[in-house]
Short mmCIF file of C-alpha atoms in Angstrom, two decimals:
data_model
loop_
_atom_site.label_atom_id
_atom_site.label_comp_id
_atom_site.label_asym_id
_atom_site.label_seq_id
_atom_site.Cartn_x
_atom_site.Cartn_y
_atom_site.Cartn_z
CA MET A 1 -0.41 0.16 0.24
CA SER A 2 1.30 3.34 -0.87
CA ALA A 3 0.54 6.78 1.42
CA ARG A 4 -2.14 7.89 -0.52
CA ASP A 5 -4.17 4.20 -0.53
CA PRO A 6 -7.20 5.78 1.57
CA LEU A 7 -7.28 2.21 2.61
CA ILE A 8 -4.41 2.86 5.78
CA PRO A 9 -5.54 4.18 8.47
CA ALA A 10 -4.75 7.43 10.45
CA ASP A 11 -4.94 5.57 13.83
CA PRO A 12 -2.70 2.93 14.28
CA ASP A 13 -4.85 1.46 17.55
CA PHE A 14 -7.68 1.71 15.30
CA ALA A 15 -9.45 -1.09 16.56
CA ALA A 16 -8.93 -0.38 20.05
CA THR A 17 -10.07 3.21 19.02
CA ILE A 18 -13.55 1.97 17.52
CA ARG A 19 -14.52 -0.09 20.16
CA ARG A 20 -14.18 2.05 22.45
CA GLY A 21 -15.67 5.30 21.68
CA THR A 22 -18.55 2.58 19.59
CA LEU A 23 -19.49 0.24 21.82
CA GLY A 24 -19.00 2.77 25.13
CA MET A 25 -21.86 4.13 23.90
CA PRO A 26 -24.92 3.91 25.75
CA ILE A 27 -27.06 3.47 22.95
CA ALA A 28 -25.02 0.59 21.45
CA ARG A 29 -24.81 -1.17 25.30
CA PHE A 30 -28.53 -1.16 24.85
CA PHE A 31 -29.18 -2.32 21.32
CA GLY A 32 -25.98 -5.38 23.05
CA VAL A 33 -23.83 -5.21 19.62
CA GLU A 34 -20.84 -7.15 18.69
CA PHE A 35 -17.95 -6.16 16.56
CA THR A 36 -16.40 -9.68 15.60
CA ASP A 37 -14.66 -8.18 12.70
CA ILE A 38 -12.60 -5.07 12.38
CA ARG A 39 -10.49 -4.36 9.58
CA PRO A 40 -9.41 -0.56 8.12
CA GLY A 41 -12.30 0.51 5.51
CA HIS A 42 -14.57 -2.47 6.66
CA LEU A 43 -16.43 -3.77 10.24
CA GLU A 44 -18.25 -6.83 10.81
CA ALA A 45 -21.17 -6.05 13.14
CA VAL A 46 -23.10 -8.39 15.03
CA LEU A 47 -26.69 -8.40 17.08
CA PRO A 48 -27.87 -11.25 19.09
CA TYR A 49 -31.63 -11.50 19.14
CA ARG A 50 -34.26 -10.61 22.63
CA ASP A 51 -37.60 -9.94 23.00
CA GLU A 52 -37.26 -6.15 23.11
CA LEU A 53 -35.91 -5.79 20.26
CA SER A 54 -38.32 -7.74 17.92
CA TYR A 55 -41.69 -6.65 17.28
CA ARG A 56 -43.05 -10.22 16.72
CA PRO A 57 -41.77 -13.01 18.55
CA GLY A 58 -37.71 -14.40 16.39
CA HIS A 59 -38.39 -11.17 14.08
CA PHE A 60 -36.40 -8.15 14.59
CA GLN A 61 -38.42 -4.81 14.11
CA GLY A 62 -37.03 -2.41 11.66
CA THR A 63 -34.98 0.04 14.13
CA ALA A 64 -32.42 -2.77 15.01
CA VAL A 65 -32.06 -3.24 11.86
CA SER A 66 -31.19 0.28 11.29
CA ALA A 67 -29.22 0.52 14.43
CA VAL A 68 -27.14 -2.45 13.88
CA ALA A 69 -26.83 -1.09 9.40
CA TYR A 70 -25.64 2.30 11.30
CA PHE A 71 -23.20 0.99 13.25
CA ALA A 72 -21.00 -1.07 10.68
CA ALA A 73 -21.05 1.64 8.29
CA THR A 74 -20.03 4.42 10.42
CA SER A 75 -17.35 2.35 12.82
CA ALA A 76 -15.90 0.91 9.40
CA LEU A 77 -15.70 4.86 8.05
CA GLY A 78 -14.17 5.39 12.23
CA THR A 79 -11.22 2.68 11.02
CA LEU A 80 -9.51 5.18 8.76
CA LEU A 81 -9.70 8.30 11.41
CA ALA A 82 -7.59 9.98 13.45
CA ALA A 83 -7.88 8.99 16.72
CA ASP A 84 -8.39 12.95 17.19
CA ARG A 85 -11.32 13.00 14.45
CA ILE A 86 -15.16 11.25 14.75
CA GLY A 87 -17.83 11.20 12.26
CA LEU A 88 -21.24 13.36 12.81
CA THR A 89 -23.79 11.14 10.96
CA LEU A 90 -25.05 13.78 8.22
CA ASP A 91 -27.65 10.79 6.30
CA GLN A 92 -28.65 7.32 6.44
CA ASN A 93 -30.59 5.59 4.04
CA VAL A 94 -32.22 1.70 5.03
CA LYS A 95 -33.90 -0.33 2.32
CA PHE A 96 -35.43 -3.04 3.56
CA LEU A 97 -35.29 -6.43 1.17
CA ALA A 98 -36.59 -9.51 3.48
CA PRO A 99 -37.88 -9.65 7.60
CA ALA A 100 -35.38 -9.88 9.68
CA VAL A 101 -36.02 -13.36 10.89
CA GLY A 102 -33.38 -15.17 13.26
CA GLU A 103 -30.25 -15.93 15.85
CA ARG A 104 -28.79 -12.28 15.54
CA LEU A 105 -28.31 -10.24 12.78
CA VAL A 106 -24.86 -9.50 10.99
CA ALA A 107 -24.11 -6.54 9.43
CA ARG A 108 -21.03 -5.75 6.88
CA GLY A 109 -20.05 -2.01 6.70
CA ARG A 110 -17.47 -0.72 3.88
CA VAL A 111 -16.06 2.95 2.94
CA ILE A 112 -17.57 4.10 -0.17
CA SER A 113 -15.86 7.42 0.22
CA ALA A 114 -13.08 8.38 3.17
CA GLY A 115 -12.62 12.20 2.51
CA TYR A 116 -11.59 14.58 5.25
CA SER A 117 -14.04 15.89 5.58
CA VAL A 118 -16.86 14.07 4.53
CA GLY A 119 -17.26 10.34 4.59
CA VAL A 120 -19.79 7.80 3.02
CA GLY A 121 -19.79 4.44 4.17
CA THR A 122 -22.30 1.20 3.48
CA SER A 123 -24.27 -2.18 5.07
CA ASP A 124 -24.95 -4.68 4.31
CA VAL A 125 -27.82 -6.81 7.05
CA PHE A 126 -28.05 -10.33 7.21
CA ALA A 127 -30.45 -12.28 9.42
CA VAL A 128 -29.06 -15.23 10.25
CA ARG A 129 -31.14 -18.22 10.79
CA ASP A 130 -29.98 -22.38 11.73
CA GLY A 131 -26.82 -20.55 10.27
CA LYS A 132 -28.46 -19.64 7.12
CA GLU A 133 -27.88 -15.44 5.64
CA THR A 134 -30.30 -13.68 3.97
CA LEU A 135 -30.10 -10.36 2.91
CA CYS A 136 -32.78 -8.71 5.34
CA ALA A 137 -31.43 -4.44 4.53
CA THR A 138 -28.83 -2.43 2.70
CA ALA A 139 -27.77 0.77 4.55
CA GLN A 140 -25.85 3.80 3.22
CA VAL A 141 -24.91 6.21 5.79
CA THR A 142 -22.93 10.03 5.48
CA VAL A 143 -21.00 11.02 7.79
CA ARG A 144 -18.98 14.42 8.47
CA ASN A 145 -15.48 14.78 10.15
CA VAL A 146 -14.76 17.01 12.58
CA ASP A 147 -11.97 18.25 15.23
CA ARG A 148 -13.32 15.74 18.53
CA LYS A 149 -12.20 18.51 20.76
CA LYS A 150 -14.85 21.22 19.46
CA LEU A 151 -17.52 19.05 19.85
CA GLU A 152 -16.15 19.04 23.79
CA GLY A 153 -15.78 23.16 24.47
#
């Protein structure tokens, strides 16, 4: 990889930074999101089923599907940010493709565009039932990258 390669993380400890920053959020803890694969420009998030996330037994409600899609896409973008920067959501678009029925959701996020000020990520969400994955949603998220210190002041 060259120094100009956009998939070179600016933070050498990017995986720990993403885990600490995203999974430390109260909303991520509420949903129970887990990260199972973190690489530059890619992130896999898992959301185990529980009744509080359903609209009927065994069926994830759309909010839970949207949340895991969001966490995967934005956190994939975060793998390429410097430790002193953070992405703030500008837009999220989710397309539901099939019922989200299963023991867990797996969202695979990846970077589409990693600009200094604006980033675009996408994720595909799969419902896993009896070991079989069914694509149930796809999402695109746009973020504005800012200095963390500006948020604290």
